[in-house]
PDB file of C-alpha atoms in Angstrom:
ATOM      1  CA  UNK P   1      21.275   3.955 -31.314  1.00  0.00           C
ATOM      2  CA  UNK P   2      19.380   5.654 -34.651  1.00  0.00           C
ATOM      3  CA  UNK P   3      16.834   4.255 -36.528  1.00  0.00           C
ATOM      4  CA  UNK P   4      19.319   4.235 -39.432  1.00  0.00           C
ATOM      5  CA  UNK P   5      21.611   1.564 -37.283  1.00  0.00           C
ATOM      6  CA  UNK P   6      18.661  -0.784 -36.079  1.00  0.00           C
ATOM      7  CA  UNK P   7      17.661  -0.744 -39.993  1.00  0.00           C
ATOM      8  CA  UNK P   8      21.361  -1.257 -40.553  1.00  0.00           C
ATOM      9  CA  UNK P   9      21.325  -4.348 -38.762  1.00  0.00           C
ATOM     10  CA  UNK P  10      18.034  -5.587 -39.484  1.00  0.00           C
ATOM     11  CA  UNK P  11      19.157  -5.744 -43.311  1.00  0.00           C
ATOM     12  CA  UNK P  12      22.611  -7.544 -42.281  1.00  0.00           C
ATOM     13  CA  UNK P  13      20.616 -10.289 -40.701  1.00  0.00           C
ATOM     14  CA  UNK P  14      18.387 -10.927 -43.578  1.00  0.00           C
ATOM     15  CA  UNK P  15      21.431 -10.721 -45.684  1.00  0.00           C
ATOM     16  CA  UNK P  16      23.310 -13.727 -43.921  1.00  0.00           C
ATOM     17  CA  UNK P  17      19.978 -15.285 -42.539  1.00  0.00           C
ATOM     18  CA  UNK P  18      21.332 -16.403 -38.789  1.00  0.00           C
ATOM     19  CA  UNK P  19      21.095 -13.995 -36.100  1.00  0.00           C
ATOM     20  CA  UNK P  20      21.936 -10.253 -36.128  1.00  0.00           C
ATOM     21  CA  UNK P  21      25.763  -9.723 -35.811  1.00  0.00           C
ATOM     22  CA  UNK P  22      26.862  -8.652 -32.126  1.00  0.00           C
ATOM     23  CA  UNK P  23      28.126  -5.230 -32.580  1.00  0.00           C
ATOM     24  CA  UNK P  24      29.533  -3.120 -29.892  1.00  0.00           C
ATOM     25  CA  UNK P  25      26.706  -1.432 -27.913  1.00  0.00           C
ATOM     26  CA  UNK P  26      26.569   1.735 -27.977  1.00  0.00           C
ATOM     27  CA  UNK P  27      24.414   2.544 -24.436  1.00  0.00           C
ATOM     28  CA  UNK P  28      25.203   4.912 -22.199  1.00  0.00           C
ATOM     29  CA  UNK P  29      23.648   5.004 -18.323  1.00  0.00           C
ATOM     30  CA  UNK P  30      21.433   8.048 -18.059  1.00  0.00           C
ATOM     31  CA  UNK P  31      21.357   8.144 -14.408  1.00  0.00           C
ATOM     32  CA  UNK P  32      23.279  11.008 -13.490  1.00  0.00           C
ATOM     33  CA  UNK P  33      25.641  10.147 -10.039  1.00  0.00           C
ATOM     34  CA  UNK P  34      25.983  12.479  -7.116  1.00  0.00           C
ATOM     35  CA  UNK P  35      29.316  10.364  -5.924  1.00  0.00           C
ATOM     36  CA  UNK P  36      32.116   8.626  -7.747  1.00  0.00           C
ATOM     37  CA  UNK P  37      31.927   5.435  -5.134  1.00  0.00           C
ATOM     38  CA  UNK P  38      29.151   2.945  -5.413  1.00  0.00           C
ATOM     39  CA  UNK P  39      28.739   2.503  -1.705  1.00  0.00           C
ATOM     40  CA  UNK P  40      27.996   6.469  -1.128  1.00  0.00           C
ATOM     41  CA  UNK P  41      25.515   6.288  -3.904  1.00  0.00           C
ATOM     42  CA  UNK P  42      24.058   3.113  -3.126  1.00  0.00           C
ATOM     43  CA  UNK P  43      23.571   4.979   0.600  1.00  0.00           C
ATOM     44  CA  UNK P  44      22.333   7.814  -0.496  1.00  0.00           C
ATOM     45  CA  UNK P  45      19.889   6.450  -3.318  1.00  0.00           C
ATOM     46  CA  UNK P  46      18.589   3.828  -0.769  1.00  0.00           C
ATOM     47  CA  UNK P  47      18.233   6.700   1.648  1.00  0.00           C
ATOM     48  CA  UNK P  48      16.049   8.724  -0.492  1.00  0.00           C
ATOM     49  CA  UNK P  49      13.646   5.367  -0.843  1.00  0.00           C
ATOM     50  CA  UNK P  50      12.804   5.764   3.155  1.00  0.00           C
ATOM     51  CA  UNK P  51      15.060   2.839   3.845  1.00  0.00           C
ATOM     52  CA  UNK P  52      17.039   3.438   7.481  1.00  0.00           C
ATOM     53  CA  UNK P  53      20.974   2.650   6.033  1.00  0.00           C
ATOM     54  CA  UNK P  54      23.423   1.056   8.540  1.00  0.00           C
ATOM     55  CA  UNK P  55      26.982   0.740   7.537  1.00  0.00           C
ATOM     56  CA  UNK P  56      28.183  -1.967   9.585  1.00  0.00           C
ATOM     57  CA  UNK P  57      31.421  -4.479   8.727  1.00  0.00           C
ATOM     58  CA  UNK P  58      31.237  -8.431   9.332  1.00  0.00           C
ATOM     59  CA  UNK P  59      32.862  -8.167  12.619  1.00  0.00           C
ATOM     60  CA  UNK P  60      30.495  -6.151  14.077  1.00  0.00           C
ATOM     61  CA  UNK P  61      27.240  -7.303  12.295  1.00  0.00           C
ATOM     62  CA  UNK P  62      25.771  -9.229  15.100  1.00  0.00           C
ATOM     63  CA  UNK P  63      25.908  -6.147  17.438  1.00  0.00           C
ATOM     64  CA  UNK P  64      24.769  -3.340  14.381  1.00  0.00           C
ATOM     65  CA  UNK P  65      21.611  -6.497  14.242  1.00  0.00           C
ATOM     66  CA  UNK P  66      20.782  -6.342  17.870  1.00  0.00           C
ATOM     67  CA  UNK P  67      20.804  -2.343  18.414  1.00  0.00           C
ATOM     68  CA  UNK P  68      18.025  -2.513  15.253  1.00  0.00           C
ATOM     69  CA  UNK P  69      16.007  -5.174  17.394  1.00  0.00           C
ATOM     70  CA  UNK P  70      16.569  -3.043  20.122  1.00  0.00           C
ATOM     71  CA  UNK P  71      15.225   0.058  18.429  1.00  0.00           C
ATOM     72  CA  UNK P  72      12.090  -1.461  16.781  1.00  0.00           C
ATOM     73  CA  UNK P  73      11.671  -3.265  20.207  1.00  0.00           C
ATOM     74  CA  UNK P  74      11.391  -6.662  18.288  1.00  0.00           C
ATOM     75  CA  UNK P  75       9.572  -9.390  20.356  1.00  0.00           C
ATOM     76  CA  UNK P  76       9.707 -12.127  17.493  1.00  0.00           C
ATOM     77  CA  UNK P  77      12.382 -12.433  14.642  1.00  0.00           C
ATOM     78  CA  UNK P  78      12.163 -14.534  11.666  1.00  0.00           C
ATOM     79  CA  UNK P  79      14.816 -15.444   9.805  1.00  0.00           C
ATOM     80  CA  UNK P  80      15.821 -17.286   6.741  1.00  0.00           C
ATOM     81  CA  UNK P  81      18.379 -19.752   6.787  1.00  0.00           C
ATOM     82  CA  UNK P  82      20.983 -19.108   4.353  1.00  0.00           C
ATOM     83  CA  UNK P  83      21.089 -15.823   7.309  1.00  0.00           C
ATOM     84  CA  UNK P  84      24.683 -17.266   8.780  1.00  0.00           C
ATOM     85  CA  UNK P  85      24.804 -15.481  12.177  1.00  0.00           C
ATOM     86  CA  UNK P  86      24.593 -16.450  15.418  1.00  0.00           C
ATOM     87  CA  UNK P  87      23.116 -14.240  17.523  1.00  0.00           C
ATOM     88  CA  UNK P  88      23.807 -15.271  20.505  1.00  0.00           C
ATOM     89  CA  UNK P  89      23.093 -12.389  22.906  1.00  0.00           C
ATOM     90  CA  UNK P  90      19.695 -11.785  21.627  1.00  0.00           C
ATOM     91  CA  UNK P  91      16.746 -10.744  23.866  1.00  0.00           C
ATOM     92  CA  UNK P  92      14.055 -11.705  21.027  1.00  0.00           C
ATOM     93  CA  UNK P  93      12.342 -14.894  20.201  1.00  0.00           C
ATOM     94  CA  UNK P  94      14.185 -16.176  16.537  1.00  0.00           C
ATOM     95  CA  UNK P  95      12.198 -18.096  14.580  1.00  0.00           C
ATOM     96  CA  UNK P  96      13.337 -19.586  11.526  1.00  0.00           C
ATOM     97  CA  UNK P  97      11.994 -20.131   8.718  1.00  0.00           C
ATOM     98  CA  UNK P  98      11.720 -24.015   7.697  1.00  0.00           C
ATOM     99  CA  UNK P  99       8.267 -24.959   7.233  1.00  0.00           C
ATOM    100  CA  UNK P 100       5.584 -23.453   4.818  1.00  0.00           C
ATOM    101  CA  UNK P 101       3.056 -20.882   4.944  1.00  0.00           C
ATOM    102  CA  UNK P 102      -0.184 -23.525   5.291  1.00  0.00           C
ATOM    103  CA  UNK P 103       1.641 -25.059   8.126  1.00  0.00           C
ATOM    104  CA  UNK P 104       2.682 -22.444   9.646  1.00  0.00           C
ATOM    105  CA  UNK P 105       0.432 -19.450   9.370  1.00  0.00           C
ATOM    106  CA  UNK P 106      -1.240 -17.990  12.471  1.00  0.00           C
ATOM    107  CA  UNK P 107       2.111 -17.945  13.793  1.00  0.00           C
ATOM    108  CA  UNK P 108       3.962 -16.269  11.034  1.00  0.00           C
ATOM    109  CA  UNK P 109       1.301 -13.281  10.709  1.00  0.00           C
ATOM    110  CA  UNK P 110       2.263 -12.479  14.047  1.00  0.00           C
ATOM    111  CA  UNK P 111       5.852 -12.009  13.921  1.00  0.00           C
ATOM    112  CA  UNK P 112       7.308  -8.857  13.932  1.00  0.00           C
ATOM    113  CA  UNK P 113      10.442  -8.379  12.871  1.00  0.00           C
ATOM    114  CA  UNK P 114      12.151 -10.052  10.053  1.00  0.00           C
ATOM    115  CA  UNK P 115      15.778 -10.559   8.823  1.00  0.00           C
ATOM    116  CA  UNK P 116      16.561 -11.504   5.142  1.00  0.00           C
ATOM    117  CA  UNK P 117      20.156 -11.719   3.496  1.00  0.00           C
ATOM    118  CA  UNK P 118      19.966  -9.718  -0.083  1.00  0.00           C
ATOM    119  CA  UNK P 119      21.888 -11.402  -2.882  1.00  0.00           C
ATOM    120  CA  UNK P 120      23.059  -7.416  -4.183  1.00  0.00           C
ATOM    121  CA  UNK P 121      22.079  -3.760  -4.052  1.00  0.00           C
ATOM    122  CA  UNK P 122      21.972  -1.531  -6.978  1.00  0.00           C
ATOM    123  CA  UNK P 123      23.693   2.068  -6.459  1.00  0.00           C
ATOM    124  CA  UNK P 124      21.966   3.835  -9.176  1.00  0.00           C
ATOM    125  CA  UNK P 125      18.421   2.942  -7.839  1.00  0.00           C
ATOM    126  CA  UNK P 126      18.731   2.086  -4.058  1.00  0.00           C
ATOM    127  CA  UNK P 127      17.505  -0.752  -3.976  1.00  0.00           C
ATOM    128  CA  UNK P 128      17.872  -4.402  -2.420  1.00  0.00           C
ATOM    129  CA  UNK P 129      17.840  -7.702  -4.629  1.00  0.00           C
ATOM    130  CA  UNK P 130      16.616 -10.918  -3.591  1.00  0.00           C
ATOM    131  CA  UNK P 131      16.076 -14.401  -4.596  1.00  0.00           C
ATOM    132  CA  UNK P 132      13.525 -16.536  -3.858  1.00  0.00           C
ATOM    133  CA  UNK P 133      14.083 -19.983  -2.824  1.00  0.00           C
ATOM    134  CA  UNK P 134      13.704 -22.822  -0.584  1.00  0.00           C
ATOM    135  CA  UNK P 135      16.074 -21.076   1.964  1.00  0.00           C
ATOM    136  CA  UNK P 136      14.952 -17.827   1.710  1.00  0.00           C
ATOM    137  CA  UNK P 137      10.880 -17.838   1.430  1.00  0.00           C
ATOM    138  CA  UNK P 138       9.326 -15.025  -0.808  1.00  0.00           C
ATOM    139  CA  UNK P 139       7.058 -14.210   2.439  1.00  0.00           C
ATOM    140  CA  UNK P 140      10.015 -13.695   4.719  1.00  0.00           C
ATOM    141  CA  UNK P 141      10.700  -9.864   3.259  1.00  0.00           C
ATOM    142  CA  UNK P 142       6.564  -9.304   3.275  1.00  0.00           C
ATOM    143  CA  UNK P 143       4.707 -10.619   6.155  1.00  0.00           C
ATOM    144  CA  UNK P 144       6.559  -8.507   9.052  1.00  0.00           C
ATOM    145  CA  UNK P 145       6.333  -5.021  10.403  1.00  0.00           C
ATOM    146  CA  UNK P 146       9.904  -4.585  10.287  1.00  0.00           C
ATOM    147  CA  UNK P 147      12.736  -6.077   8.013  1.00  0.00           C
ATOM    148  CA  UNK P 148      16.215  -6.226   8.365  1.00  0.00           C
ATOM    149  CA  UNK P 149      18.204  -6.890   4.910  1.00  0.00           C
ATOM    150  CA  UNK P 150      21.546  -7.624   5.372  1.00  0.00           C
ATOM    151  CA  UNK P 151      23.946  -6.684   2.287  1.00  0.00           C
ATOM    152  CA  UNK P 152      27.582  -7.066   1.760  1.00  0.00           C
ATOM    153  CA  UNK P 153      29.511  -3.937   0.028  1.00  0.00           C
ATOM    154  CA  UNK P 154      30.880  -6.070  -2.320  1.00  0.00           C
ATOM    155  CA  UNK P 155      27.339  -6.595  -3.714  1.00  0.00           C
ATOM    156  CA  UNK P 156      26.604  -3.438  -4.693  1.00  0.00           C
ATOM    157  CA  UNK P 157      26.590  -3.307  -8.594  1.00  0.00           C
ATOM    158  CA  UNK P 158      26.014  -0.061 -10.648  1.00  0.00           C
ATOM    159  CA  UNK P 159      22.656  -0.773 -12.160  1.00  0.00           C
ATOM    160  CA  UNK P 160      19.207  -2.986 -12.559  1.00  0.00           C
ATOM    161  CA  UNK P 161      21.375  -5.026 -15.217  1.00  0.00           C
ATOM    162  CA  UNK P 162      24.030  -5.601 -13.263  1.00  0.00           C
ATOM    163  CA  UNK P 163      21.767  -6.363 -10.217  1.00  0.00           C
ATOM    164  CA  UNK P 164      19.745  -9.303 -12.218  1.00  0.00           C
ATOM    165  CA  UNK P 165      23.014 -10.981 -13.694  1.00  0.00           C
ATOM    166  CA  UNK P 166      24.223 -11.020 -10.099  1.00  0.00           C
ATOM    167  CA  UNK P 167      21.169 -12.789  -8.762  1.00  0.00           C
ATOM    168  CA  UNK P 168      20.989 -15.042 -12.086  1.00  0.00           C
ATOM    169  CA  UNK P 169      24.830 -16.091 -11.176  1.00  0.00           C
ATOM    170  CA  UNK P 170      24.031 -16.424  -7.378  1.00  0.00           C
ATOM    171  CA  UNK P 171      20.960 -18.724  -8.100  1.00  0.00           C
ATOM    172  CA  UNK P 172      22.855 -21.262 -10.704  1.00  0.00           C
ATOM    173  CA  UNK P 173      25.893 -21.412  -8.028  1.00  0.00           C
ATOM    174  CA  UNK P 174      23.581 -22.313  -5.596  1.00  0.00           C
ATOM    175  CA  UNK P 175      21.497 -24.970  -7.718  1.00  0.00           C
ATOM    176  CA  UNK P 176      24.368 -26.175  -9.334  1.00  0.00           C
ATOM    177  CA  UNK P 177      21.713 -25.824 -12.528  1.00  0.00           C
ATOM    178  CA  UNK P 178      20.599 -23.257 -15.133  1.00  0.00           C
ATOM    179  CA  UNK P 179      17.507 -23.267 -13.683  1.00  0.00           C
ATOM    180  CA  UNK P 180      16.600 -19.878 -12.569  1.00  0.00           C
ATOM    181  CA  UNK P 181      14.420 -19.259  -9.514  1.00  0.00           C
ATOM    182  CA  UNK P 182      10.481 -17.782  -9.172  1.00  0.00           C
ATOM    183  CA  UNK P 183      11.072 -14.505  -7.996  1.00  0.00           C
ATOM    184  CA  UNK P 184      13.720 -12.496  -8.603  1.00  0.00           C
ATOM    185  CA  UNK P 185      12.482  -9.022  -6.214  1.00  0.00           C
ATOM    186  CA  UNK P 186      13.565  -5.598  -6.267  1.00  0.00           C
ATOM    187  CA  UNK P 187      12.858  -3.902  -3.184  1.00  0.00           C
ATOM    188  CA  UNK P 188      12.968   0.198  -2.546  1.00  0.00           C
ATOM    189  CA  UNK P 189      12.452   0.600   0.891  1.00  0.00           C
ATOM    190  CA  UNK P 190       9.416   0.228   2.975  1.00  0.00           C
ATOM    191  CA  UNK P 191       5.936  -0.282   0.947  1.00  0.00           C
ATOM    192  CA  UNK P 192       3.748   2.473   0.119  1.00  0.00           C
ATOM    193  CA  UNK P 193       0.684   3.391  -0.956  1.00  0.00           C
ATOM    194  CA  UNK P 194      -1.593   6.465  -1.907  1.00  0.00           C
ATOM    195  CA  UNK P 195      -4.861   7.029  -1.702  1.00  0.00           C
ATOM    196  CA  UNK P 196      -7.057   9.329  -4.114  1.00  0.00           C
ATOM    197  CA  UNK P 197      -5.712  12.310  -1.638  1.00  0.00           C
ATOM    198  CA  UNK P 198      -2.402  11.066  -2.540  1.00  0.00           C
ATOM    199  CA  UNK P 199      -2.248  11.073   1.639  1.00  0.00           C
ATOM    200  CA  UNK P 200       1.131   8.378   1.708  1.00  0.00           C
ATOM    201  CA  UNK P 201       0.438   5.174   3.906  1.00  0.00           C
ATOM    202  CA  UNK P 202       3.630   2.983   4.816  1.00  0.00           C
ATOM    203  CA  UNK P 203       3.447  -0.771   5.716  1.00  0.00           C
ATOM    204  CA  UNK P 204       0.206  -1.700   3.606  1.00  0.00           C
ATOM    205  CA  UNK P 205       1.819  -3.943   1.484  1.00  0.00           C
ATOM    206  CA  UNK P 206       4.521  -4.843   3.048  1.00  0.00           C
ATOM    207  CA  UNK P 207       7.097  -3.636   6.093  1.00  0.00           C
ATOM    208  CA  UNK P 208       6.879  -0.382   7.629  1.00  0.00           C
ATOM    209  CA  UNK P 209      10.388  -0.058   8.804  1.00  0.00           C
ATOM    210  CA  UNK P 210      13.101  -1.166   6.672  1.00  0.00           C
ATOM    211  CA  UNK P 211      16.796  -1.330   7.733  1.00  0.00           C
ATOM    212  CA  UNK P 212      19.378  -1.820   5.143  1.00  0.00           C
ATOM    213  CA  UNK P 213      22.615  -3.151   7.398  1.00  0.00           C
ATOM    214  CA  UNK P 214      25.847  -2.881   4.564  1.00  0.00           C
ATOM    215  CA  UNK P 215      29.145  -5.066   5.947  1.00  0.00           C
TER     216      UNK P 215
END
């Protein structure tokens, strides 16, 4: 939009003294796409972030979960509980998580491997959405060595925008209120940090190993 427009409309709204009229907008994404299909790009993007992308479907979930536990040789998992899986064949301790951090700590530093269900994942970006709330703890995506997010393709939304507008609509479903919750998160892949060498360190801040499972 040109400075002569945003004048344009800054005038208007003096003119009539309420709000400035809702015109059509006039942006246009900059990102530039290598594929037509959000799922490929979402792949690819979240790929690129250092993020380990399984494409799995909601039949075979449970199994795509255990070969990850399996792989990172996961002794302890924590889970949230708006996770709704079974996991019935699994080798590793689940934990889940129900009581707070003060009550709770020395044995939640020492879990391993956590799994977390993300409310959407933005294409343009790679990157995972979440929510914080009472059934899915802020720490749960933070605390472990390894975390598993579990996202469903028909999540995926084009861009940031579209990613907090899903989250916003997830949370007031949930609620039942307009109340929005504490965190909203983005997440690209596992954390990392620099040092003055700019020598990359992974799993300072956060999880080393980050899966992204996609049903």
């Amino acid at each position: 939009m040109s400075k002569h427009e945003i004048l344009g409309r800054v005038r208007d709204s003096l003119k009539s003294n309420t709000h400035i009229p809702s015109f059509e907008v006039h942006y246009a994404n900059p990102m530039n796409y290598t594929h037509k299909e959000l799922l490929e790009e979402y792949k690819l993007n979240q790929s690129n972030n250092k993020a380990i992308v399984r494409e799995s479907s909601k039949e075979n979930l449970e199994s795509s979960i255990l070969e990850i536990l399996k792989e990172v040789q996961a002794k302890q998992v924590l889970y949230n509980t708006d996770v709704k899986l079974e996991l019935t064949n699994i080798e590793s301790k689940l934990i889940p998580y129900t009581q707070s951090v003060d009550s709770t700590r020395e044995e939640l530093f020492t879990i391993d491997t956590s799994i977390v269900q993300a409310r959407c994942g933005v294409a343009n970006l790679g990157i995972v959405g979440l929510s914080a709330n009472p059934q899915a703890p802020r720490l749960s995506s933070l605390i472990t060595n390894n975390c598993i997010y579990l996202l469903k393709k028909e999540h995926i939304v084009e861009n940031l925008y579209a990613g907090i507008e899903h989250i916003k609509a997830y949370e007031r479903e949930r609620s039942g209120t307009e109340i929005l919750p504490t965190n909203i998160i983005f997440v690209a892949g596992p954390s990392r940090t620099a040092d003055i060498e700019l020598q990359t360190v992974f799993g300072v801040h956060g999880p080393r190993e980050v899966y992204v499972v996609v049903y």
